[in-house]
Amino acid sequence: MTRIADAAADFLACRRIAVTGVSREPKEHGGNIVYKRLKERGYEVFAVNPNATTLEGDTAYPDLTSIPGGVEAVVIATRPDRAEATVREAADLGLTRVWMHRSFGGGSVSPAATAWGREHGMTVIDGGCPLMFGPTSDGGHKVMCSLLKLTGKVPRTV
């Protein structure tokens, strides 16, 4: 098992990251918040949503396979029942880093997707948010991270 801080640092060392589930109606949607913050912090990010051609003013892609030049990692911010298909697609593309977003609610974490990814050699972060760690974090997310570690919503190891 890998400590969450180490897995997060490895994930955030990637510079080309896809975010699935970026919404056409952003409000406080986790995928949109992650997408915008990664972009603000200098990452090359790609919004994935099969029901949109543009999101947050950028080109949107229907799936990971459609992203020109590919990516190094993926944040899953869709419903949990869609996570396993994304993990399988990521594996088919040779990706080894997946982060299933979750804060206070159920989020995008799928135990089946987590198990499948790990069985196939992937580092799967099953909970928390990339904005809780390293160069993408802020004070609010750091506090949330501490609280959510206590409840198990942010794993201590992956």
PDB file of C-alpha atoms in Angstrom:
ATOM      1  CA  MET A   1       0.000   0.000   0.000  1.00  0.00           C
ATOM      2  CA  THR A   2       1.080   3.551  -0.759  1.00  0.00           C
ATOM      3  CA  ARG A   3       0.452   6.520   1.523  1.00  0.00           C
ATOM      4  CA  ILE A   4      -2.175   8.880   0.089  1.00  0.00           C
ATOM      5  CA  ALA A   5       0.253  11.823   0.175  1.00  0.00           C
ATOM      6  CA  ASP A   6       2.760   9.880  -1.949  1.00  0.00           C
ATOM      7  CA  ALA A   7       0.123   8.675  -4.414  1.00  0.00           C
ATOM      8  CA  ALA A   8      -1.249  12.221  -4.698  1.00  0.00           C
ATOM      9  CA  ALA A   9       2.237  13.652  -5.333  1.00  0.00           C
ATOM     10  CA  ASP A  10       2.840  11.060  -8.055  1.00  0.00           C
ATOM     11  CA  PHE A  11      -0.546  11.812  -9.641  1.00  0.00           C
ATOM     12  CA  LEU A  12      -0.036  15.587  -9.525  1.00  0.00           C
ATOM     13  CA  ALA A  13       3.441  15.228 -11.063  1.00  0.00           C
ATOM     14  CA  CYS A  14       1.592  14.376 -14.287  1.00  0.00           C
ATOM     15  CA  ARG A  15       1.059  17.418 -16.507  1.00  0.00           C
ATOM     16  CA  ARG A  16      -1.641  16.116 -18.915  1.00  0.00           C
ATOM     17  CA  ILE A  17      -4.757  15.124 -16.984  1.00  0.00           C
ATOM     18  CA  ALA A  18      -8.271  14.259 -18.139  1.00  0.00           C
ATOM     19  CA  VAL A  19     -11.240  15.083 -15.932  1.00  0.00           C
ATOM     20  CA  THR A  20     -14.340  13.012 -16.659  1.00  0.00           C
ATOM     21  CA  GLY A  21     -17.774  14.271 -15.728  1.00  0.00           C
ATOM     22  CA  VAL A  22     -17.135  17.967 -16.246  1.00  0.00           C
ATOM     23  CA  SER A  23     -20.694  19.285 -16.320  1.00  0.00           C
ATOM     24  CA  ARG A  24     -22.551  21.575 -18.725  1.00  0.00           C
ATOM     25  CA  GLU A  25     -24.181  23.063 -15.607  1.00  0.00           C
ATOM     26  CA  PRO A  26     -21.133  23.658 -13.416  1.00  0.00           C
ATOM     27  CA  LYS A  27     -22.463  25.363 -10.245  1.00  0.00           C
ATOM     28  CA  GLU A  28     -20.533  23.520  -7.532  1.00  0.00           C
ATOM     29  CA  HIS A  29     -19.891  20.325  -9.495  1.00  0.00           C
ATOM     30  CA  GLY A  30     -16.666  18.696  -8.340  1.00  0.00           C
ATOM     31  CA  GLY A  31     -15.455  17.863 -11.836  1.00  0.00           C
ATOM     32  CA  ASN A  32     -15.706  21.480 -12.951  1.00  0.00           C
ATOM     33  CA  ILE A  33     -13.949  22.768  -9.868  1.00  0.00           C
ATOM     34  CA  VAL A  34     -11.094  20.277 -10.313  1.00  0.00           C
ATOM     35  CA  TYR A  35     -10.865  21.038 -14.041  1.00  0.00           C
ATOM     36  CA  LYS A  36     -10.656  24.811 -13.528  1.00  0.00           C
ATOM     37  CA  ARG A  37      -8.129  24.617 -10.673  1.00  0.00           C
ATOM     38  CA  LEU A  38      -5.815  22.266 -12.536  1.00  0.00           C
ATOM     39  CA  LYS A  39      -5.957  24.572 -15.539  1.00  0.00           C
ATOM     40  CA  GLU A  40      -5.270  27.641 -13.355  1.00  0.00           C
ATOM     41  CA  ARG A  41      -2.235  25.887 -11.871  1.00  0.00           C
ATOM     42  CA  GLY A  42      -0.681  25.228 -15.261  1.00  0.00           C
ATOM     43  CA  TYR A  43      -1.787  21.685 -15.991  1.00  0.00           C
ATOM     44  CA  GLU A  44      -2.871  20.716 -19.486  1.00  0.00           C
ATOM     45  CA  VAL A  45      -6.371  19.424 -18.734  1.00  0.00           C
ATOM     46  CA  PHE A  46      -9.020  17.834 -20.902  1.00  0.00           C
ATOM     47  CA  ALA A  47     -12.735  17.847 -20.114  1.00  0.00           C
ATOM     48  CA  VAL A  48     -14.497  14.562 -20.858  1.00  0.00           C
ATOM     49  CA  ASN A  49     -18.267  14.474 -21.307  1.00  0.00           C
ATOM     50  CA  PRO A  50     -19.957  12.561 -24.146  1.00  0.00           C
ATOM     51  CA  ASN A  51     -22.873  15.017 -24.104  1.00  0.00           C
ATOM     52  CA  ALA A  52     -20.934  18.228 -24.802  1.00  0.00           C
ATOM     53  CA  THR A  53     -18.566  19.652 -27.391  1.00  0.00           C
ATOM     54  CA  THR A  54     -17.356  22.534 -25.223  1.00  0.00           C
ATOM     55  CA  LEU A  55     -17.109  22.889 -21.453  1.00  0.00           C
ATOM     56  CA  GLU A  56     -15.711  25.754 -19.414  1.00  0.00           C
ATOM     57  CA  GLY A  57     -14.929  27.451 -22.754  1.00  0.00           C
ATOM     58  CA  ASP A  58     -12.696  24.600 -23.951  1.00  0.00           C
ATOM     59  CA  THR A  59     -13.109  21.653 -26.305  1.00  0.00           C
ATOM     60  CA  ALA A  60     -14.734  18.677 -24.617  1.00  0.00           C
ATOM     61  CA  TYR A  61     -14.076  15.072 -25.562  1.00  0.00           C
ATOM     62  CA  PRO A  62     -16.548  12.176 -25.540  1.00  0.00           C
ATOM     63  CA  ASP A  63     -14.042   9.758 -23.983  1.00  0.00           C
ATOM     64  CA  LEU A  64     -10.382   9.351 -23.062  1.00  0.00           C
ATOM     65  CA  THR A  65      -9.537   7.734 -26.383  1.00  0.00           C
ATOM     66  CA  SER A  66     -10.553  10.909 -28.269  1.00  0.00           C
ATOM     67  CA  ILE A  67      -8.039  13.185 -26.535  1.00  0.00           C
ATOM     68  CA  PRO A  68      -5.302  14.115 -29.039  1.00  0.00           C
ATOM     69  CA  GLY A  69      -1.892  13.042 -27.764  1.00  0.00           C
ATOM     70  CA  GLY A  70      -3.428  11.187 -24.813  1.00  0.00           C
ATOM     71  CA  VAL A  71      -3.052  11.964 -21.127  1.00  0.00           C
ATOM     72  CA  GLU A  72      -0.976  10.722 -18.219  1.00  0.00           C
ATOM     73  CA  ALA A  73      -3.735  10.453 -15.609  1.00  0.00           C
ATOM     74  CA  VAL A  74      -7.483  10.780 -15.145  1.00  0.00           C
ATOM     75  CA  VAL A  75      -9.749  12.241 -12.480  1.00  0.00           C
ATOM     76  CA  ILE A  76     -13.117  10.496 -12.439  1.00  0.00           C
ATOM     77  CA  ALA A  77     -15.929  12.852 -11.401  1.00  0.00           C
ATOM     78  CA  THR A  78     -18.873  10.922 -12.808  1.00  0.00           C
ATOM     79  CA  ARG A  79     -21.434   8.742 -11.066  1.00  0.00           C
ATOM     80  CA  PRO A  80     -19.840   5.649  -9.506  1.00  0.00           C
ATOM     81  CA  ASP A  81     -21.649   3.321 -11.903  1.00  0.00           C
ATOM     82  CA  ARG A  82     -19.625   4.825 -14.769  1.00  0.00           C
ATOM     83  CA  ALA A  83     -16.245   4.608 -13.032  1.00  0.00           C
ATOM     84  CA  GLU A  84     -15.368   1.036 -13.977  1.00  0.00           C
ATOM     85  CA  ALA A  85     -15.799   1.691 -17.699  1.00  0.00           C
ATOM     86  CA  THR A  86     -13.483   4.686 -17.359  1.00  0.00           C
ATOM     87  CA  VAL A  87     -10.890   2.679 -15.428  1.00  0.00           C
ATOM     88  CA  ARG A  88     -10.984  -0.029 -18.108  1.00  0.00           C
ATOM     89  CA  GLU A  89     -10.615   2.550 -20.886  1.00  0.00           C
ATOM     90  CA  ALA A  90      -7.706   4.140 -19.021  1.00  0.00           C
ATOM     91  CA  ALA A  91      -6.021   0.738 -18.707  1.00  0.00           C
ATOM     92  CA  ASP A  92      -6.539   0.078 -22.425  1.00  0.00           C
ATOM     93  CA  LEU A  93      -4.698   3.351 -23.092  1.00  0.00           C
ATOM     94  CA  GLY A  94      -1.821   2.369 -20.806  1.00  0.00           C
ATOM     95  CA  LEU A  95      -2.692   4.804 -18.007  1.00  0.00           C
ATOM     96  CA  THR A  96      -1.656   3.768 -14.514  1.00  0.00           C
ATOM     97  CA  ARG A  97      -3.005   6.683 -12.431  1.00  0.00           C
ATOM     98  CA  VAL A  98      -6.701   7.169 -11.675  1.00  0.00           C
ATOM     99  CA  TRP A  99      -8.340   9.355  -9.028  1.00  0.00           C
ATOM    100  CA  MET A 100     -12.003   8.827  -8.138  1.00  0.00           C
ATOM    101  CA  HIS A 101     -13.235  12.119  -6.712  1.00  0.00           C
ATOM    102  CA  ARG A 102     -15.154  12.154  -3.427  1.00  0.00           C
ATOM    103  CA  SER A 103     -15.639  14.728  -0.728  1.00  0.00           C
ATOM    104  CA  PHE A 104     -18.647  14.688   1.592  1.00  0.00           C
ATOM    105  CA  GLY A 105     -21.070  12.548  -0.437  1.00  0.00           C
ATOM    106  CA  GLY A 106     -20.648   9.251  -2.209  1.00  0.00           C
ATOM    107  CA  GLY A 107     -18.748  10.938  -5.005  1.00  0.00           C
ATOM    108  CA  SER A 108     -17.411   8.862  -7.876  1.00  0.00           C
ATOM    109  CA  VAL A 109     -15.862   6.009  -5.908  1.00  0.00           C
ATOM    110  CA  SER A 110     -16.723   2.521  -7.113  1.00  0.00           C
ATOM    111  CA  PRO A 111     -15.331  -0.404  -5.117  1.00  0.00           C
ATOM    112  CA  ALA A 112     -15.546  -2.621  -8.230  1.00  0.00           C
ATOM    113  CA  ALA A 113     -13.624  -0.075 -10.336  1.00  0.00           C
ATOM    114  CA  THR A 114     -11.044   0.333  -7.587  1.00  0.00           C
ATOM    115  CA  ALA A 115     -10.497  -3.414  -7.301  1.00  0.00           C
ATOM    116  CA  TRP A 116     -10.324  -3.906 -11.081  1.00  0.00           C
ATOM    117  CA  GLY A 117      -7.803  -1.095 -11.517  1.00  0.00           C
ATOM    118  CA  ARG A 118      -5.559  -2.311  -8.722  1.00  0.00           C
ATOM    119  CA  GLU A 119      -5.741  -5.902  -9.986  1.00  0.00           C
ATOM    120  CA  HIS A 120      -4.440  -4.562 -13.304  1.00  0.00           C
ATOM    121  CA  GLY A 121      -1.492  -2.659 -11.823  1.00  0.00           C
ATOM    122  CA  MET A 122      -3.013   0.801 -11.616  1.00  0.00           C
ATOM    123  CA  THR A 123      -2.673   3.260  -8.761  1.00  0.00           C
ATOM    124  CA  VAL A 124      -6.290   4.045  -7.925  1.00  0.00           C
ATOM    125  CA  ILE A 125      -6.945   6.829  -5.433  1.00  0.00           C
ATOM    126  CA  ASP A 126     -10.419   6.007  -4.203  1.00  0.00           C
ATOM    127  CA  GLY A 127     -11.597   9.183  -2.532  1.00  0.00           C
ATOM    128  CA  GLY A 128     -10.648  12.697  -1.694  1.00  0.00           C
ATOM    129  CA  CYS A 129      -9.857  15.346  -4.243  1.00  0.00           C
ATOM    130  CA  PRO A 130      -6.673  16.347  -6.088  1.00  0.00           C
ATOM    131  CA  LEU A 131      -7.231  19.873  -4.778  1.00  0.00           C
ATOM    132  CA  MET A 132      -6.513  18.667  -1.250  1.00  0.00           C
ATOM    133  CA  PHE A 133      -2.844  18.007  -2.024  1.00  0.00           C
ATOM    134  CA  GLY A 134       0.352  19.626  -3.257  1.00  0.00           C
ATOM    135  CA  PRO A 135       0.446  22.440  -5.785  1.00  0.00           C
ATOM    136  CA  THR A 136      -3.322  22.429  -6.372  1.00  0.00           C
ATOM    137  CA  SER A 137      -4.410  22.732  -2.742  1.00  0.00           C
ATOM    138  CA  ASP A 138      -5.765  25.649  -0.781  1.00  0.00           C
ATOM    139  CA  GLY A 139      -6.566  26.181   2.885  1.00  0.00           C
ATOM    140  CA  GLY A 140     -10.184  25.080   2.611  1.00  0.00           C
ATOM    141  CA  HIS A 141      -9.336  21.863   0.802  1.00  0.00           C
ATOM    142  CA  LYS A 142      -6.563  21.086   3.305  1.00  0.00           C
ATOM    143  CA  VAL A 143      -9.047  21.408   6.185  1.00  0.00           C
ATOM    144  CA  MET A 144     -11.556  19.222   4.317  1.00  0.00           C
ATOM    145  CA  CYS A 145      -8.814  16.653   3.742  1.00  0.00           C
ATOM    146  CA  SER A 146      -8.044  16.418   7.450  1.00  0.00           C
ATOM    147  CA  LEU A 147     -11.717  16.054   8.365  1.00  0.00           C
ATOM    148  CA  LEU A 148     -12.469  13.556   5.622  1.00  0.00           C
ATOM    149  CA  LYS A 149      -9.508  11.369   6.578  1.00  0.00           C
ATOM    150  CA  LEU A 150     -11.221  10.929   9.936  1.00  0.00           C
ATOM    151  CA  THR A 151     -14.419   9.709   8.257  1.00  0.00           C
ATOM    152  CA  GLY A 152     -12.656   7.496   5.715  1.00  0.00           C
ATOM    153  CA  LYS A 153     -13.806   9.572   2.717  1.00  0.00           C
ATOM    154  CA  VAL A 154     -10.133  10.269   2.054  1.00  0.00           C
ATOM    155  CA  PRO A 155      -8.112   7.063   2.277  1.00  0.00           C
ATOM    156  CA  ARG A 156      -4.870   7.046   4.228  1.00  0.00           C
ATOM    157  CA  THR A 157      -3.339   4.506   1.852  1.00  0.00           C
ATOM    158  CA  VAL A 158      -4.132   3.342  -1.674  1.00  0.00           C
TER     159      VAL A 158
END
